[in-house]
Coordinates of C-alpha atoms in Angstrom, one line a residue:
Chain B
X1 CA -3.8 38.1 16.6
X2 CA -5.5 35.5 18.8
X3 CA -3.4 32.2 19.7
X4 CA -6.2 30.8 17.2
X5 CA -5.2 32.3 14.3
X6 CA -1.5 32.3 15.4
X7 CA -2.1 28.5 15.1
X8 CA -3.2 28.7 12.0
X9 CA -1.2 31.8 10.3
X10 CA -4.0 34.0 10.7
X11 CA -6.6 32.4 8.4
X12 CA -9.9 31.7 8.6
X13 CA -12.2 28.8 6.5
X14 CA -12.6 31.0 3.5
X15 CA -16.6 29.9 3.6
X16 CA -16.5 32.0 7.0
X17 CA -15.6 35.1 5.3
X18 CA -19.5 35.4 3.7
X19 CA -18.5 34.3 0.7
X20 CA -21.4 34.0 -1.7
X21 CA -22.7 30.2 -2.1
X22 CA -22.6 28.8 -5.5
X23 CA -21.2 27.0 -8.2
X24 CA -19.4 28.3 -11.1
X25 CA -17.3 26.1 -13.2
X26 CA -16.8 28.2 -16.1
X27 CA -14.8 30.9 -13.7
X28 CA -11.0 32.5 -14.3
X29 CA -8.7 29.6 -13.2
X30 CA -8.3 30.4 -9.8
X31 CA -4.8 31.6 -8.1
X32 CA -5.7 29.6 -4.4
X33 CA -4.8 25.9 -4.1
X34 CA -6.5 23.6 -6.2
X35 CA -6.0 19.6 -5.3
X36 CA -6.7 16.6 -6.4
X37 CA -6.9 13.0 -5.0
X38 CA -7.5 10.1 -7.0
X39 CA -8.6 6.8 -5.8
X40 CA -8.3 4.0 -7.6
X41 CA -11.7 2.2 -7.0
X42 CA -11.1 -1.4 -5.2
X43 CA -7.6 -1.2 -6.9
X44 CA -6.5 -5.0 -6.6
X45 CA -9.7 -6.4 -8.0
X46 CA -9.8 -3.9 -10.6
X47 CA -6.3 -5.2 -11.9
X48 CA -7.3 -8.8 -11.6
X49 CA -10.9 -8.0 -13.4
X50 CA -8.4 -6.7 -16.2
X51 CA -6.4 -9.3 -16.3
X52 CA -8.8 -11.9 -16.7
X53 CA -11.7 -10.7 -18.1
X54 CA -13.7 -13.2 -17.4
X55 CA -13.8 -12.1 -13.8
X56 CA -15.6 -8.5 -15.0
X57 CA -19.4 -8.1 -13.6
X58 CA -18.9 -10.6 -10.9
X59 CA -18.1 -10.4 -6.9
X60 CA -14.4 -10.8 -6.3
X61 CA -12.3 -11.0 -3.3
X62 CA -8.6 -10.4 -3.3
X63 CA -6.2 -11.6 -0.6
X64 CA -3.8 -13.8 0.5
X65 CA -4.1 -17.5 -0.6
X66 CA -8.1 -19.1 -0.3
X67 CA -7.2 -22.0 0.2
X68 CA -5.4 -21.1 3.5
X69 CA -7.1 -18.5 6.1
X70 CA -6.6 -14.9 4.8
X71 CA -8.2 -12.2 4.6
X72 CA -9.6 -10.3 1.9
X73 CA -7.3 -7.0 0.8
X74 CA -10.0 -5.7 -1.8
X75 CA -13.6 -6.4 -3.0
X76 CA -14.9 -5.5 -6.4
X77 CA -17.8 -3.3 -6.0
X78 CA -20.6 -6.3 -7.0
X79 CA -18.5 -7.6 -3.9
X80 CA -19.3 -4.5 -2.0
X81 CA -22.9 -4.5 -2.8
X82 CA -23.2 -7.4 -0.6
X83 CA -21.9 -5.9 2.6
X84 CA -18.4 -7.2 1.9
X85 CA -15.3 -5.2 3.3
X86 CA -11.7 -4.9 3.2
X87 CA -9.8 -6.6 6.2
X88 CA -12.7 -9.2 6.3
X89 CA -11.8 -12.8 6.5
X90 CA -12.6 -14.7 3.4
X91 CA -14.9 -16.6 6.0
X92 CA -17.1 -14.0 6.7
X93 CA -16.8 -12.5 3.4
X94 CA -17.9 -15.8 1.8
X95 CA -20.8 -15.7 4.7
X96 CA -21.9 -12.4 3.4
X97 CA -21.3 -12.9 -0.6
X98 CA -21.4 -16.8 -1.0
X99 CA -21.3 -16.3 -5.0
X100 CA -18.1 -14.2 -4.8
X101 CA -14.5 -15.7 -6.4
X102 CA -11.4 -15.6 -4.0
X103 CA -8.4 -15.2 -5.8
X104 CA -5.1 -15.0 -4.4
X105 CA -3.0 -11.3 -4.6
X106 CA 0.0 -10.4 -6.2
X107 CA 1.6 -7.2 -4.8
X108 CA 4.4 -7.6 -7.4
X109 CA 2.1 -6.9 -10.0
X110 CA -0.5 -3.8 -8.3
X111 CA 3.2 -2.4 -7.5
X112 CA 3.6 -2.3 -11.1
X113 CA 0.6 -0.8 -12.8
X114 CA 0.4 2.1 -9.6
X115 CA 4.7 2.9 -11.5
X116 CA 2.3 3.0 -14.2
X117 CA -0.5 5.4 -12.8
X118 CA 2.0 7.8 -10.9
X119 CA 3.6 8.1 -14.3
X120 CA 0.1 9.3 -16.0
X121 CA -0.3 11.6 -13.4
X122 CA 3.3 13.4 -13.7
X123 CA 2.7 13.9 -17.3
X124 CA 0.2 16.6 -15.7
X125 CA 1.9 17.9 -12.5
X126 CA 5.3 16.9 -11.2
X127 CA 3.7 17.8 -7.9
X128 CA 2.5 14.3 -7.0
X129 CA 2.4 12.7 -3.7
X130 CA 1.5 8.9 -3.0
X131 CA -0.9 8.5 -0.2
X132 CA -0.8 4.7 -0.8
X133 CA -0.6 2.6 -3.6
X134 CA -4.1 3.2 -4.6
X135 CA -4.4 6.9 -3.9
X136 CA -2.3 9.9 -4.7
X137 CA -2.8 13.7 -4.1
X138 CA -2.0 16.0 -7.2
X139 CA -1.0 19.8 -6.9
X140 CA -2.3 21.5 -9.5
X141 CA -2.5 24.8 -8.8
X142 CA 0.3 25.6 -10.8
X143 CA -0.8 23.6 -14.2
X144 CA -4.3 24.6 -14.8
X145 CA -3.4 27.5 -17.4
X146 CA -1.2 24.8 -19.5
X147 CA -3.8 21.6 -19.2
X148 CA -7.2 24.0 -18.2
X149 CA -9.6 23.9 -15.4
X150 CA -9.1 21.2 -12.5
X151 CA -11.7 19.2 -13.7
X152 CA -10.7 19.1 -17.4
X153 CA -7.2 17.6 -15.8
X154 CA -8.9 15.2 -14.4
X155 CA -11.0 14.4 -16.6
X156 CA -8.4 13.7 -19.1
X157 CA -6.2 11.6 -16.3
X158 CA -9.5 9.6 -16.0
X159 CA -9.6 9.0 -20.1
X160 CA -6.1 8.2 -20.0
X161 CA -6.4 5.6 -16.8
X162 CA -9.0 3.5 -19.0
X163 CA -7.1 3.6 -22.2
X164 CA -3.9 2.9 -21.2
X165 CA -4.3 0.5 -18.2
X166 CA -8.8 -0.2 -18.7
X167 CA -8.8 1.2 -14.7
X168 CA -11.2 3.5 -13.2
X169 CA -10.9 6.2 -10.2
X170 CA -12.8 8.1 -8.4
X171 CA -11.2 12.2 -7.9
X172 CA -11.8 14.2 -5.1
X173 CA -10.8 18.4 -6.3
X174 CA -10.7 21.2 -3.6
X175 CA -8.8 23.5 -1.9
X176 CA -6.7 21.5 0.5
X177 CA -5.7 17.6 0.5
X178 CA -8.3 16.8 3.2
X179 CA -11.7 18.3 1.1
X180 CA -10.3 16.7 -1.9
X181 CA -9.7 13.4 0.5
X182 CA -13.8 13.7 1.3
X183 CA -15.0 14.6 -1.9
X184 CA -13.7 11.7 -3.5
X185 CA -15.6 9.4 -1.7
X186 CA -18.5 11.0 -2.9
X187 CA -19.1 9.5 -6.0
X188 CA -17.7 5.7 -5.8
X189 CA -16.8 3.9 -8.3
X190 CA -15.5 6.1 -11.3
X191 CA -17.1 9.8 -9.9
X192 CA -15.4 13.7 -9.9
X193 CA -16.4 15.8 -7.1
X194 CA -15.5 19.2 -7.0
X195 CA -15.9 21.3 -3.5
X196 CA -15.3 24.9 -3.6
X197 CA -14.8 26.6 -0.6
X198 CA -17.9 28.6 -0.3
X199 CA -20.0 25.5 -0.2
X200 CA -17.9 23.6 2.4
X201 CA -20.5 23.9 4.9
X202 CA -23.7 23.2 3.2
X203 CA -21.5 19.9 1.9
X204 CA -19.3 18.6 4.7
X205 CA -21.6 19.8 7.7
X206 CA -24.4 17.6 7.2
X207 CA -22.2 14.2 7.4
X208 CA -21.7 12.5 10.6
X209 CA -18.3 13.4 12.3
X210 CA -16.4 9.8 12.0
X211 CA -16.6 10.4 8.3
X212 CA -13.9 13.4 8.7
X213 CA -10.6 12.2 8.2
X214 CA -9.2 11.8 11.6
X215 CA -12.2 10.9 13.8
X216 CA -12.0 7.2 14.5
X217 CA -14.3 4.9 16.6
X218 CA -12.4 6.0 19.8
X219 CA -12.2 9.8 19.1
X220 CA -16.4 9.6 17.8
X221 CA -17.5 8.4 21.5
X222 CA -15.4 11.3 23.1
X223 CA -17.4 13.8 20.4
X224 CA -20.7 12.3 21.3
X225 CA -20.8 12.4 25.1
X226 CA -19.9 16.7 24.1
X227 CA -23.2 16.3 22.4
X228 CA -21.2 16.3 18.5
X229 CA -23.0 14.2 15.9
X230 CA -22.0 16.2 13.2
X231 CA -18.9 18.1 10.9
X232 CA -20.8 20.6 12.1
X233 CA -21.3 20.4 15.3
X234 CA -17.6 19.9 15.2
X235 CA -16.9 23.3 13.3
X236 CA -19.1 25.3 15.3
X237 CA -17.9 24.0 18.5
X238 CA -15.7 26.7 21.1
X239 CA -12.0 25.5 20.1
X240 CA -11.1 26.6 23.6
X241 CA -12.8 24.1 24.7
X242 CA -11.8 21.2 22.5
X243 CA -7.9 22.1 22.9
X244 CA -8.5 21.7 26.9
X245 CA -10.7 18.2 26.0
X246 CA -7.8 16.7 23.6
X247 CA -5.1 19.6 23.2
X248 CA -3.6 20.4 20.1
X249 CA -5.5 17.5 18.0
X250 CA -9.0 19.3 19.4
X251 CA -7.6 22.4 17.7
X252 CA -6.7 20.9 14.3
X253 CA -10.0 18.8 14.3
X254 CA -11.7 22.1 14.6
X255 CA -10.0 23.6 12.3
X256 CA -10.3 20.3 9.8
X257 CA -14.3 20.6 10.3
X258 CA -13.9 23.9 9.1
X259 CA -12.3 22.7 6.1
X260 CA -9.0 24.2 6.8
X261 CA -6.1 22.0 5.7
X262 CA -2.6 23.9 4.9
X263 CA -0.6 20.6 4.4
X264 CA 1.2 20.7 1.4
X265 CA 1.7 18.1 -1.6
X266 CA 4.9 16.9 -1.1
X267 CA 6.4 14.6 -3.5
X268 CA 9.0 13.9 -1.1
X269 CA 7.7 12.9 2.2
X270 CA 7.8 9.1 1.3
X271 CA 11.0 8.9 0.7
X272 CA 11.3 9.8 4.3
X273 CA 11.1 6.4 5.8
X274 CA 10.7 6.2 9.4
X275 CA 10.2 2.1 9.9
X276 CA 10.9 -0.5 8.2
X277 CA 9.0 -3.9 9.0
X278 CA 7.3 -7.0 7.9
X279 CA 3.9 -8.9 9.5
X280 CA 2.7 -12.3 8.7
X281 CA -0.3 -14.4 9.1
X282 CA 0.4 -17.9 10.2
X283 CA -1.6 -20.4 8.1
X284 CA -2.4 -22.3 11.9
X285 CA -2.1 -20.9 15.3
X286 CA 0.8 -21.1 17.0
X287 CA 1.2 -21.5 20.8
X288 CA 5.2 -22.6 20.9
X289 CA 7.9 -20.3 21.4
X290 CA 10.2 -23.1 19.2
X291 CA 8.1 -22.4 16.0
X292 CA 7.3 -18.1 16.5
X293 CA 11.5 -17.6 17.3
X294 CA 11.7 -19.2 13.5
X295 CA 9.3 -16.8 11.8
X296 CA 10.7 -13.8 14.3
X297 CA 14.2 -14.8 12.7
X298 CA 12.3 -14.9 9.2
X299 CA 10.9 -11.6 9.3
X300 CA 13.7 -10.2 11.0
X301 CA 15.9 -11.2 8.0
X302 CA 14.0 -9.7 5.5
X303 CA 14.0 -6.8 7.8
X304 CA 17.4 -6.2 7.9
X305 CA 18.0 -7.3 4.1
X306 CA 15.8 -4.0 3.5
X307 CA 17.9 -1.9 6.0
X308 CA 21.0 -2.8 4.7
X309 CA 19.6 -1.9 1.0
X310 CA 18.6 1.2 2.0
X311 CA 21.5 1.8 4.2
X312 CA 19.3 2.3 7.8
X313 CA 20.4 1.8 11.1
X314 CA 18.0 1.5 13.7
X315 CA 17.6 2.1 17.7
X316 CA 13.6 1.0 18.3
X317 CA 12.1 -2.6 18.1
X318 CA 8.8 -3.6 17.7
X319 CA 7.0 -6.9 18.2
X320 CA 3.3 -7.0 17.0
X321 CA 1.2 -10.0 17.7
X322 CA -2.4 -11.0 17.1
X323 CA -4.1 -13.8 18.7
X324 CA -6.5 -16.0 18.0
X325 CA -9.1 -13.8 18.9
X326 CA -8.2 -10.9 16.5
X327 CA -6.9 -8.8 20.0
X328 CA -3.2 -7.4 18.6
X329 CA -0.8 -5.6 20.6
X330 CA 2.7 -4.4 20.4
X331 CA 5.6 -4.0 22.4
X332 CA 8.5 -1.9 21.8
X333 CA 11.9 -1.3 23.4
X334 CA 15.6 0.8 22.5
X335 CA 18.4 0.0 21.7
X336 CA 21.4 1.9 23.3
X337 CA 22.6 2.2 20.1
X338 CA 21.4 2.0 16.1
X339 CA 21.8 -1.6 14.1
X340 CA 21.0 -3.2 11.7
X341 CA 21.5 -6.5 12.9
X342 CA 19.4 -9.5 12.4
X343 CA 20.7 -11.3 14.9
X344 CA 19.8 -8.2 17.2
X345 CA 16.7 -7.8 15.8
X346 CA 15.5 -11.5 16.1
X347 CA 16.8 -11.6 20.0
X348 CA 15.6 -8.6 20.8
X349 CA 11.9 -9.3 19.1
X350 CA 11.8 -12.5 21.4
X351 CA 12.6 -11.0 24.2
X352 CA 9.9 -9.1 23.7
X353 CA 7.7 -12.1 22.9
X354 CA 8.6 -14.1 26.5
X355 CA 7.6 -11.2 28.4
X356 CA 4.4 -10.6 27.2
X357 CA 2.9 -13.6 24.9
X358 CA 1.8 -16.0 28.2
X359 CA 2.2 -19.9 27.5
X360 CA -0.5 -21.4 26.0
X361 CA -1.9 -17.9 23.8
X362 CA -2.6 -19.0 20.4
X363 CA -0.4 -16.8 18.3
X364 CA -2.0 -15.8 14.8
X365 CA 0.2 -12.9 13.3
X366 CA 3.6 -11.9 14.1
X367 CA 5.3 -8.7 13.0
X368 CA 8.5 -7.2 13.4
X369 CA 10.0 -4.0 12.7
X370 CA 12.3 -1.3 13.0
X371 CA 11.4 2.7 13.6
X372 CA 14.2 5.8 15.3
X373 CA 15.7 4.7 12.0
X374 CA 18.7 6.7 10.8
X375 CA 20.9 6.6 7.9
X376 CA 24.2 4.4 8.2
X377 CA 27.7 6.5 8.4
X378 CA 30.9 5.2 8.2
X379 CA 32.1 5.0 12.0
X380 CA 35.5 3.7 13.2
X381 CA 34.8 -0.3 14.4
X382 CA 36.6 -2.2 16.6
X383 CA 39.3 -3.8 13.9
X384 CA 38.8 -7.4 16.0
X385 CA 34.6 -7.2 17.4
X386 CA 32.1 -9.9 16.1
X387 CA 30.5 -6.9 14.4
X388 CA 32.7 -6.3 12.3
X389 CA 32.9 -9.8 10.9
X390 CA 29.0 -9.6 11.3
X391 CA 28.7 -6.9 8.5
X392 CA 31.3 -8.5 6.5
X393 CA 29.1 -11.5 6.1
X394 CA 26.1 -9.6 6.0
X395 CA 27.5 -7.5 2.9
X396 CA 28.5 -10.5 1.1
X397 CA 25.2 -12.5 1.6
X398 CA 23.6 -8.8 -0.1
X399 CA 26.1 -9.3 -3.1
X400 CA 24.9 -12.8 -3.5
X401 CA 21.3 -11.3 -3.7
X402 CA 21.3 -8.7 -5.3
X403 CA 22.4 -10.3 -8.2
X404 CA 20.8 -13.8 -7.8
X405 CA 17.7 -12.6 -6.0
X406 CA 16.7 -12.8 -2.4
X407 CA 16.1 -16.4 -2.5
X408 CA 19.3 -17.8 -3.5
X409 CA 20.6 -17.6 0.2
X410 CA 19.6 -17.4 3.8
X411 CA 20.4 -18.6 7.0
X412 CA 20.7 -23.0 7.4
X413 CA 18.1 -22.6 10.7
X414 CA 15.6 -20.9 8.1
X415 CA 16.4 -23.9 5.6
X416 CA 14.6 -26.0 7.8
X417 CA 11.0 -24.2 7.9
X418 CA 7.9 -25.7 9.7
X419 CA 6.1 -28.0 7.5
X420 CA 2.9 -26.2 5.9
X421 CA 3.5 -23.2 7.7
X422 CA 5.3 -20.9 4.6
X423 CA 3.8 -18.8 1.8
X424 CA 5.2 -18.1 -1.0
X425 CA 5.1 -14.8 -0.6
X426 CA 5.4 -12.2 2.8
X427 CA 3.1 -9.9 4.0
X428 CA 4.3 -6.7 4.1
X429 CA 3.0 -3.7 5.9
X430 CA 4.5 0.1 5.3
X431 CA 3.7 2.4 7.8
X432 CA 2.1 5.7 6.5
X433 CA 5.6 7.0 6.0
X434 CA 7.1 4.4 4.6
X435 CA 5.9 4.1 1.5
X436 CA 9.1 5.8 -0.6
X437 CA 11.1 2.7 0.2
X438 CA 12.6 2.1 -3.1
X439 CA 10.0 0.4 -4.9
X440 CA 7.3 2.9 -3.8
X441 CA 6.6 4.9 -7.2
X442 CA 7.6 8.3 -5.9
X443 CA 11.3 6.7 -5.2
X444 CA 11.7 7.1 -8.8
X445 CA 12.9 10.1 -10.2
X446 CA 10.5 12.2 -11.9
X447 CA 9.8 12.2 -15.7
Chain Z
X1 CA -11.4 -22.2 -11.0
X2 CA -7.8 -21.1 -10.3
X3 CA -4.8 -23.8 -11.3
X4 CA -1.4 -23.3 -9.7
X5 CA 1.0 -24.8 -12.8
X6 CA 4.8 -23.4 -12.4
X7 CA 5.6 -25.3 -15.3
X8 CA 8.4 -24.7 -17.9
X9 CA 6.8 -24.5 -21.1
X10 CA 8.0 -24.0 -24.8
X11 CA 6.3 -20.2 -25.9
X12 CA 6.7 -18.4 -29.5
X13 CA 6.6 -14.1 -28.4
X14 CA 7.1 -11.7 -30.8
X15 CA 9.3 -9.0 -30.3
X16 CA 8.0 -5.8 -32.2
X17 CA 8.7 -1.8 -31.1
X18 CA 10.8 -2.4 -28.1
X19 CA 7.8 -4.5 -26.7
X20 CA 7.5 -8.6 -27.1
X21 CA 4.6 -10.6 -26.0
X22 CA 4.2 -14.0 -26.5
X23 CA 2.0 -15.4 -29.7
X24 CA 1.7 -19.2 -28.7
X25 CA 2.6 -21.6 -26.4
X26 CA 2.4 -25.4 -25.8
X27 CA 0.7 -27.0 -22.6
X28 CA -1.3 -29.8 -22.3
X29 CA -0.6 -31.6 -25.3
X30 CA -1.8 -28.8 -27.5
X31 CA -1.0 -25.3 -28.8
X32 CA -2.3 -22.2 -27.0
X33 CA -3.2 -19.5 -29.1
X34 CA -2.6 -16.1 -27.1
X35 CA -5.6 -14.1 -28.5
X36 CA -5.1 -10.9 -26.2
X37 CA -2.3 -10.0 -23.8
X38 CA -4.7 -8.2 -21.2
X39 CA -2.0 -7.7 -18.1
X40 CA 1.7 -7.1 -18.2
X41 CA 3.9 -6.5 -15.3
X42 CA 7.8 -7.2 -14.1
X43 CA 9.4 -7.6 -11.2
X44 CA 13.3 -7.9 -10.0
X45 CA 14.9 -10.7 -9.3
X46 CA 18.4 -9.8 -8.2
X47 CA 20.1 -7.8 -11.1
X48 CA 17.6 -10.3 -13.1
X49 CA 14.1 -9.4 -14.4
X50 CA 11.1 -11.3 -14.7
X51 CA 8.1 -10.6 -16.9
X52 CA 4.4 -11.1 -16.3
X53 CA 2.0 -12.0 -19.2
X54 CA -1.9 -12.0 -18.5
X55 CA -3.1 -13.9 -21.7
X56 CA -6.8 -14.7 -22.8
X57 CA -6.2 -18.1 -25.4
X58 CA -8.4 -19.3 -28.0
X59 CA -9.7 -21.9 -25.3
X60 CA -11.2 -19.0 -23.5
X61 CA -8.7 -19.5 -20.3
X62 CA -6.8 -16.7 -19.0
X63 CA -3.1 -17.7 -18.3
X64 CA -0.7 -16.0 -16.3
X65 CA 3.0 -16.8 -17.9
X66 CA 6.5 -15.3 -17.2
X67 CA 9.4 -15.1 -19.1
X68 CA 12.5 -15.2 -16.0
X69 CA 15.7 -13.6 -17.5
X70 CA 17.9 -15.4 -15.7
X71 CA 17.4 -18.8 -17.2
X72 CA 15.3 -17.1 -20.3
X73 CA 13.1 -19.7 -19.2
X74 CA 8.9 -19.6 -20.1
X75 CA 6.6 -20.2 -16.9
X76 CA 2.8 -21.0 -17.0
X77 CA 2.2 -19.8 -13.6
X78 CA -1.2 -20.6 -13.2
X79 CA -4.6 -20.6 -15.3
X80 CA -7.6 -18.8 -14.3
X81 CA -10.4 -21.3 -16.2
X82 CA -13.1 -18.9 -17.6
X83 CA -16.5 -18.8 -15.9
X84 CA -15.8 -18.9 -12.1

């Protein structure tokens, strides 16, 4: 066996084999993998549109508050048409789409109808794994001789989307999560694409590499100066030669042009949570260390509050910050040991901010947050240390919020907030595997 | 087009199947008329719970209102006048 197919346990892109090129629906169901992604099509507008449907047929942007600079989180697709994308800022968006509505999101209540779309999609597979909150991958190689053929399954999670909840998706069906990943975003808004593996090349091929999941702007430059435009080029390219250009990643790219993904769908892997943090965009630019120590100690509190519910320690802190020019960075450093201390946290975090914000940079985002995260045992603590007088007060504050909410107490220096500079809600960003925190859908248990 | 209220406001739901929704509510001086309940949603609050009502009224405005379990108290959160 070559160290190729060591690599990849021997197999080969099924399409390689000379498999005959066709289509044929009405076949046996077949014994290989068959999986599904479904996207919710611009999610957060979609909810809103169905909410108030007065907002249906017209360009919306959802995001933080319009009133204050935000950015927009989803467009509906009249939005789209007019060149308008996610992560925009509602200035440019409006620049681009001067009819659209900017409306201000509420997580609290896209969290709840995605409980309510995971829960449609286990009535078909308990085999269901949350890629975000507006896209899941379905196993269903194991249901199709209950519920029938892939697409049928689909096609009846689609029906049952718009009846019970009036939302539309788009599903991706193939082999492996990454072909059913790029044939959903073939038919946007509200298609089913189906790619077998014979016709992988005469499908994927043809697009341009960037549009294969793992290529970004960065890794497209590298491809182009080795004369790769295309998924193609990509899958036909020596693999000896990208593993010495990028090592393993050159080899998996290869093998990912070649349509060969043996990840499986695990309904588990967000409940694995490897950070825990919170960002927040300033409603003005900052540029004094007074004011970003206060919303450090902000975010670091409800960083900790979500530790200490989930019972996490943790050794690595990191500091993101955007300036006023968009340019974000981050800076990390370990602890000698794992905590779950605010206090740590916050001192730590601004540390990090005096050594690399220099006087004067107009702050516009500040994040903080917590990875090398581990679950909290019981250890033997010194009976007479500040720490252990630290948790005791940390565990009563969580009794007094856990049953009177997380507002009803917090630290007297974050009584006193700058004036104008609060939302009432947080930005909150999960890192790809930290969506199973305990409101993430898949936290609950299955039906 | 949007209006943040966060008022208290008096509300008539009906409870029915496990499920209650609210019928009518007073704001403004008049009586709202909930026509269609076309978004519902909860959230935590504590060991509380709070419920999320998207409502189209006989006035053609959508309404967002919440019923907070805590103080069984009725919010208009905020109306979304029809048209844009």
């Amino acid at each position: 066996m070559s160290n190729d197919d060591r690599k990849t346990g021997g197999r080969r892109a099924p399409f390689l084999r000379g498999t005959p090129v066709g289509r044929d629906h009405d076949r046996e169901p077949d014994v290989s993998r068959v999986i599904a992604l479904i996207d919710m099509n611009a999610f957060f507008a979609q909810v809103e549109q169905i909410c108030n449907p007065s907002l249906r047929g017209k360009p919306l942007l959802v995001g933080g508050d319009p009133k204050k600079r935000s950015i927009v989180a989803a467009a509906s697709y009249e939005a789209k048409a007019c060149g308008v994308r996610s992560g925009m800022s509602y200035y440019e968006a409006k620049k681009l789409c001067p009819d659209a509505i900017a409306i201000e999101g509420d997580s609290r209540k896209y969290l709840d109808y995605c409980y309510r779309i995971v829960d449609i999609f286990r009535e078909f597979t308990d085999v269901v794994e949350a890629f975000s909150i507006d896209e899941a991958f379905l196993d269903l190689t194991n249901v199709q001789r209950l519920f029938g053929t892939p697409e049928r399954i689909c096609g009846c999670i689609k029906e049952r989307l718009v009846e019970d909840l009036g939302l539309t998706c788009s599903v991706g069906i193939g082999p492996n999560k990454l072909v059913a990943k790029m044939a959903s975003n073939m038919q946007k808004p509200d298609g089913l694409t189906r790619i077998w593996p014979e016709e992988l090349p005469h499908i994927l091929w043809p697009f341009p590499v960037e549009e294969l999941t793992g290529v970004g702007r960065r890794m497209k430059r590298r491809l182009a100066r080795m004369g790769i435009s295309t998924i193609g080029d990509l899958g036909r390219f020596d693999p000896a030669v990208l593993r010495g250009q990028f090592g393993v990643y050159g080899e998996l790219l290869h093998q990912w042009a070649n349509g060969i993904d043996e990840s499986p769908v695990d309904p588990t892997c967000f409940q694995t949570v490897k950070s825990v943090g919170h960002s927040y965009t300033l409603p003005r630019d900052i540029d004094d260390t007074e004011t970003a120590r206060w919303f450090i100690f902000w975010l670091s509190d409800r960083v900790c509050r979500r530790m200490r519910r989930d019972n996490y320690v943790g050794r690595t802190i990191t500091l993101t910050v955007r300036n006023s020019d968009f340019l974000s960075f981050t800076r990390s450093l370990t602890l000698p040991e794992h905590t779950s201390s605010v206090h740590t946290l916050r001192d730590r975090a601004m540390l990090l901010y005096r050594r690399n914000v220099p006087p004067g940079m107009k702050v516009r985002l500040l994040g903080v947050s917590f990875s090398h995260l581990k679950k909290e045992t019981p250890e033997q603590m010194e009976l007479f240390s500040n720490e252990r007088q630290r948790r005791a007060v940390d565990a009563a504050v969580d009794a007094v919020k856990d049953k009177y909410g997380d507002s009803a107490i917090t630290f007297a220096t974050l009584i006193g907030r700058p004036r104008g500079m609060i939302r009432r809600k947080i930005g909150c960003f999960l890192t790809s595997s930290e969506k199973g925190k305990s409101d993430s859908p898949l936290a609950r248990p299955p039906l | 087009m949007i209006q943040q209220v966060g008022e208290s406001i008096p509300v008539l739901a009906r409870f029915r199947d496990g499920r209650f929704e609210p019928r009518k509510f007073l704001w403004g001086g008049g009586v709202r008329i909930v026509e269609r309940v076309t978004g519902r949603w909860s959230e935590h609050d504590g060991q509380y719970k709070i419920y999320h009502f998207a409502v189209m009224t006989d006035t053609g405005s959508c309404c967002e209102l919440s019923l907070h379990t805590r103080h069984m108290v009725w919010l208009l959160d905020r109306v979304l006048a029809a048209g844009g």
